[in-house]
Amino acid sequence: MRLLIIEDERKTAALLRDTLTQHDCEVICVHDGSSGLKEALNPGWDALLVDIMLPKLDGLSLVRELRAKGHTTPVIMLSARGEVEQRIEGLDAGADDYLPKPFAISELLARLRSIVRRSTRQRSVVFSVADLSFDQTSREVRRGGRKLELSSRESLLLECLLRAEGRVVSRRDILASVWEYDFDPGTNLVDVYVRRLRDKVDRDHTPPLIQTLRGLGYALRTEP
Ligand code: CA
């Protein structure tokens, strides 16, 4: 995780930096609000830790300004005063979480992991293999630049194969992920849908991407 700490108490900032670095984080500290905002506007941060009481620009204004500029980087507000009003003010300003000082580093780490996970999920994920692309959020599928119309099941099936990143997915796993069946209904449901999907994704295109591995399942990849 790449973290930016904006905290004017240098001792606290240094302690946080050292501890978080030991937990495989890459940490930069700045000690006032206006240089904090400037740094926060650079791309590439996984999360920001922002103290509320800061010289030059307070933490709440910093977060407000960051959000006003359209930046969605997750923010945890830190404050010596753990009162409810401050917490609400922080969240209203656009912070994702609030941690009253003093806090246990394990709690900070848990909250960091949770907000970073949330923000990664919200970010649009686009899978692509050869000239096929699938946007997880808009559900748009393209092959060779042309948009493909898939039914919702077909699109779930495609997503299931793409998530496996070229590994073989068994019929059982496909049934579980696309139909939420935890049993094999003993029909050729999967084969029927794979055929339909193949018709849309692979027909008129090279190389064929959807592969059948007899007795094992299906894979989506360029190489056999
Ligand atoms: Ca402070």
Tab-separated table of C-alpha atoms and ligand atoms in Angstrom:
chain	number	residue	atom	x	y	z
A	1	MET	CA	0.000	0.000	0.000
A	2	ARG	CA	1.204	3.522	-0.807
A	3	LEU	CA	0.148	5.802	2.021
A	4	LEU	CA	0.329	9.531	2.578
A	5	ILE	CA	0.332	10.693	6.197
A	6	ILE	CA	-0.586	14.326	6.809
A	7	GLU	CA	0.159	14.960	10.469
A	8	ASP	CA	1.867	17.940	12.084
A	9	GLU	CA	2.993	16.124	15.236
A	10	ARG	CA	6.299	14.911	13.877
A	11	LYS	CA	6.787	12.258	16.560
A	12	THR	CA	3.406	10.693	15.839
A	13	ALA	CA	3.991	10.900	12.098
A	14	ALA	CA	7.413	9.250	12.371
A	15	LEU	CA	6.089	6.500	14.622
A	16	LEU	CA	3.246	5.797	12.212
A	17	ARG	CA	5.608	5.806	9.251
A	18	ASP	CA	8.020	3.362	10.900
A	19	THR	CA	5.285	0.999	12.002
A	20	LEU	CA	3.425	1.041	8.698
A	21	THR	CA	6.680	0.550	6.787
A	22	GLN	CA	7.257	-2.605	8.814
A	23	HIS	CA	3.846	-3.756	7.584
A	24	ASP	CA	4.887	-3.488	3.925
A	25	CYS	CA	3.459	-0.028	3.344
A	26	GLU	CA	5.278	2.665	1.412
A	27	VAL	CA	4.805	5.834	3.441
A	28	ILE	CA	5.375	9.544	2.847
A	29	CYS	CA	4.773	12.089	5.641
A	30	VAL	CA	3.965	15.767	5.279
A	31	HIS	CA	3.432	18.100	8.194
A	32	ASP	CA	0.997	20.788	7.152
A	33	GLY	CA	-2.334	20.942	5.372
A	34	SER	CA	-1.432	22.861	2.247
A	35	SER	CA	1.584	20.737	1.300
A	36	GLY	CA	-0.564	17.743	2.273
A	37	LEU	CA	-3.222	18.721	-0.238
A	38	LYS	CA	-0.633	19.306	-2.930
A	39	GLU	CA	0.862	15.859	-2.317
A	40	ALA	CA	-2.570	14.207	-2.049
A	41	LEU	CA	-3.499	15.450	-5.522
A	42	ASN	CA	-0.680	13.392	-7.048
A	43	PRO	CA	-1.927	10.065	-8.387
A	44	GLY	CA	-0.974	6.669	-6.970
A	45	TRP	CA	-1.974	6.831	-3.292
A	46	ASP	CA	-3.889	3.861	-1.957
A	47	ALA	CA	-5.057	5.823	1.085
A	48	LEU	CA	-4.468	9.027	3.045
A	49	LEU	CA	-4.224	9.420	6.816
A	50	VAL	CA	-5.206	12.969	7.650
A	51	ASP	CA	-5.010	14.641	11.047
A	52	ILE	CA	-7.794	17.153	11.698
A	53	MET	CA	-5.856	19.933	13.441
A	54	LEU	CA	-3.169	20.996	10.979
A	55	PRO	CA	-1.329	24.247	10.303
A	56	LYS	CA	-2.043	26.195	7.074
A	57	LEU	CA	-5.071	24.118	6.087
A	58	ASP	CA	-7.068	21.941	8.490
A	59	GLY	CA	-7.779	18.305	7.719
A	60	LEU	CA	-11.491	18.755	7.086
A	61	SER	CA	-10.939	21.539	4.526
A	62	LEU	CA	-8.215	19.456	2.923
A	63	VAL	CA	-10.559	16.509	2.412
A	64	ARG	CA	-13.361	18.774	1.179
A	65	GLU	CA	-11.062	20.316	-1.380
A	66	LEU	CA	-9.706	16.950	-2.474
A	67	ARG	CA	-13.239	15.637	-3.050
A	68	ALA	CA	-14.288	18.855	-4.802
A	69	LYS	CA	-11.507	18.230	-7.288
A	70	GLY	CA	-12.958	14.786	-7.973
A	71	HIS	CA	-10.330	12.715	-6.153
A	72	THR	CA	-11.729	9.527	-4.640
A	73	THR	CA	-8.622	8.307	-2.781
A	74	PRO	CA	-9.767	6.696	0.500
A	75	VAL	CA	-9.181	8.896	3.557
A	76	ILE	CA	-8.979	8.035	7.243
A	77	MET	CA	-9.232	11.065	9.524
A	78	LEU	CA	-7.147	11.036	12.675
A	79	SER	CA	-7.957	13.170	15.645
A	80	ALA	CA	-7.026	13.578	19.259
A	81	ARG	CA	-10.608	14.463	19.967
A	82	GLY	CA	-12.848	11.506	19.422
A	83	GLU	CA	-16.140	13.304	19.738
A	84	VAL	CA	-19.160	12.369	17.740
A	85	GLU	CA	-19.503	15.809	16.087
A	86	GLN	CA	-15.968	15.623	14.739
A	87	ARG	CA	-16.539	12.173	13.440
A	88	ILE	CA	-19.672	13.292	11.614
A	89	GLU	CA	-17.939	16.400	10.332
A	90	GLY	CA	-15.093	14.278	8.994
A	91	LEU	CA	-17.400	11.876	7.219
A	92	ASP	CA	-19.466	14.781	5.854
A	93	ALA	CA	-16.319	16.342	4.452
A	94	GLY	CA	-15.759	13.156	2.452
A	95	ALA	CA	-13.546	11.007	4.694
A	96	ASP	CA	-14.148	7.257	4.538
A	97	ASP	CA	-13.353	6.487	8.136
A	98	TYR	CA	-12.382	8.139	11.407
A	99	LEU	CA	-9.948	7.034	14.049
A	100	PRO	CA	-9.660	8.787	17.422
A	101	LYS	CA	-6.159	9.009	18.888
A	102	PRO	CA	-4.672	7.117	20.551
A	103	PHE	CA	-5.404	4.009	18.511
A	104	ALA	CA	-3.882	0.570	18.204
A	105	ILE	CA	-1.842	0.097	15.037
A	106	SER	CA	-3.654	-3.195	14.449
A	107	GLU	CA	-6.938	-1.309	14.288
A	108	LEU	CA	-5.512	1.248	11.878
A	109	LEU	CA	-4.216	-1.560	9.656
A	110	ALA	CA	-7.566	-3.341	9.698
A	111	ARG	CA	-9.395	-0.145	8.712
A	112	LEU	CA	-6.860	0.645	6.016
A	113	ARG	CA	-7.257	-2.787	4.494
A	114	SER	CA	-11.009	-2.448	4.584
A	115	ILE	CA	-11.240	0.979	2.903
A	116	VAL	CA	-8.645	0.100	0.286
A	117	ARG	CA	-10.523	-3.107	-0.514
A	118	ARG	CA	-13.760	-1.155	-0.844
A	119	SER	CA	-12.237	1.431	-3.152
A	120	THR	CA	-10.605	-1.223	-5.344
A	121	ARG	CA	-13.967	-2.887	-5.719
A	122	GLN	CA	-15.614	0.360	-6.781
A	123	ARG	CA	-12.956	1.093	-9.348
A	124	SER	CA	-13.929	-0.181	-12.738
A	125	VAL	CA	-12.114	-3.386	-13.597
A	126	VAL	CA	-11.576	-4.207	-17.237
A	127	PHE	CA	-10.509	-7.736	-18.111
A	128	SER	CA	-8.873	-8.247	-21.440
A	129	VAL	CA	-7.525	-11.214	-23.341
A	130	ALA	CA	-6.229	-10.788	-26.891
A	131	ASP	CA	-8.693	-8.361	-28.532
A	132	LEU	CA	-11.512	-9.235	-26.113
A	133	SER	CA	-12.365	-6.794	-23.331
A	134	PHE	CA	-14.934	-6.918	-20.556
A	135	ASP	CA	-15.772	-3.978	-18.315
A	136	GLN	CA	-16.936	-5.362	-15.003
A	137	THR	CA	-18.928	-2.261	-14.062
A	138	SER	CA	-20.690	-1.381	-17.319
A	139	ARG	CA	-20.752	-5.081	-18.364
A	140	GLU	CA	-19.690	-3.963	-21.830
A	141	VAL	CA	-18.020	-6.653	-23.914
A	142	ARG	CA	-15.980	-5.942	-27.025
A	143	ARG	CA	-14.070	-8.125	-29.397
A	144	GLY	CA	-11.871	-6.527	-32.029
A	145	GLY	CA	-13.391	-3.165	-31.041
A	146	ARG	CA	-16.916	-4.345	-31.859
A	147	LYS	CA	-19.504	-4.402	-29.093
A	148	LEU	CA	-21.054	-7.799	-28.348
A	149	GLU	CA	-24.579	-8.219	-27.021
A	150	LEU	CA	-24.587	-10.839	-24.267
A	151	SER	CA	-27.437	-11.988	-22.069
A	152	SER	CA	-26.858	-11.587	-18.339
A	153	ARG	CA	-26.034	-15.305	-17.877
A	154	GLU	CA	-23.670	-15.236	-20.819
A	155	SER	CA	-21.951	-12.226	-19.345
A	156	LEU	CA	-21.666	-13.952	-15.935
A	157	LEU	CA	-20.187	-16.986	-17.640
A	158	LEU	CA	-17.671	-14.844	-19.498
A	159	GLU	CA	-16.742	-13.065	-16.259
A	160	CYS	CA	-16.290	-16.413	-14.492
A	161	LEU	CA	-13.872	-17.602	-17.198
A	162	LEU	CA	-12.008	-14.286	-17.295
A	163	ARG	CA	-11.551	-14.248	-13.523
A	164	ALA	CA	-9.768	-17.597	-13.747
A	165	GLU	CA	-7.086	-15.867	-15.877
A	166	GLY	CA	-6.568	-18.738	-18.276
A	167	ARG	CA	-6.902	-21.548	-15.760
A	168	VAL	CA	-9.386	-24.348	-16.361
A	169	VAL	CA	-12.760	-23.855	-14.678
A	170	SER	CA	-14.717	-27.019	-13.938
A	171	ARG	CA	-18.387	-27.345	-14.881
A	172	ARG	CA	-19.110	-27.576	-11.167
A	173	ASP	CA	-17.412	-24.222	-10.479
A	174	ILE	CA	-19.227	-22.644	-13.423
A	175	LEU	CA	-22.559	-23.909	-12.074
A	176	ALA	CA	-21.734	-22.467	-8.671
A	177	SER	CA	-20.599	-19.095	-9.908
A	178	VAL	CA	-23.082	-18.473	-12.743
A	179	TRP	CA	-26.212	-20.244	-11.451
A	180	GLU	CA	-25.376	-20.476	-7.754
A	181	TYR	CA	-25.992	-24.234	-7.901
A	182	ASP	CA	-24.029	-26.217	-5.363
A	183	PHE	CA	-24.992	-29.436	-7.100
A	184	ASP	CA	-24.784	-30.757	-10.630
A	185	PRO	CA	-28.320	-30.686	-12.040
A	186	GLY	CA	-27.224	-33.380	-14.482
A	187	THR	CA	-28.210	-31.330	-17.515
A	188	ASN	CA	-26.106	-29.909	-20.299
A	189	LEU	CA	-26.852	-26.363	-19.123
A	190	VAL	CA	-23.193	-25.339	-18.994
A	191	ASP	CA	-22.412	-26.773	-22.412
A	192	VAL	CA	-25.389	-24.998	-23.943
A	193	TYR	CA	-24.306	-21.641	-22.535
A	194	VAL	CA	-20.681	-22.152	-23.459
A	195	ARG	CA	-21.797	-22.862	-27.032
A	196	ARG	CA	-23.872	-19.664	-27.084
A	197	LEU	CA	-21.055	-17.615	-25.646
A	198	ARG	CA	-18.594	-19.117	-28.084
A	199	ASP	CA	-20.945	-18.214	-30.942
A	200	LYS	CA	-20.774	-14.580	-29.926
A	201	VAL	CA	-17.194	-14.302	-28.742
A	202	ASP	CA	-15.272	-16.594	-31.065
A	203	ARG	CA	-17.223	-16.829	-34.288
A	204	ASP	CA	-15.535	-14.760	-37.011
A	205	HIS	CA	-12.540	-14.119	-34.766
A	206	THR	CA	-9.070	-15.548	-34.357
A	207	PRO	CA	-7.669	-16.923	-32.204
A	208	PRO	CA	-10.565	-18.841	-30.620
A	209	LEU	CA	-10.481	-18.007	-26.905
A	210	ILE	CA	-12.937	-20.374	-25.253
A	211	GLN	CA	-11.404	-23.812	-24.979
A	212	THR	CA	-13.008	-27.098	-24.001
A	213	LEU	CA	-10.835	-29.413	-21.933
A	214	ARG	CA	-12.563	-32.723	-22.105
A	215	GLY	CA	-13.405	-34.074	-18.671
A	216	LEU	CA	-11.977	-31.005	-16.943
A	217	GLY	CA	-13.990	-27.971	-17.933
A	218	TYR	CA	-13.415	-24.776	-19.853
A	219	ALA	CA	-10.727	-22.129	-20.119
A	220	LEU	CA	-10.507	-18.748	-21.744
A	221	ARG	CA	-7.034	-18.117	-23.120
A	222	THR	CA	-5.058	-17.631	-26.301
A	223	GLU	CA	-2.717	-20.622	-25.939
A	224	PRO	CA	-3.848	-24.237	-25.576
B	1	CA	CA	-2.426	17.988	14.742
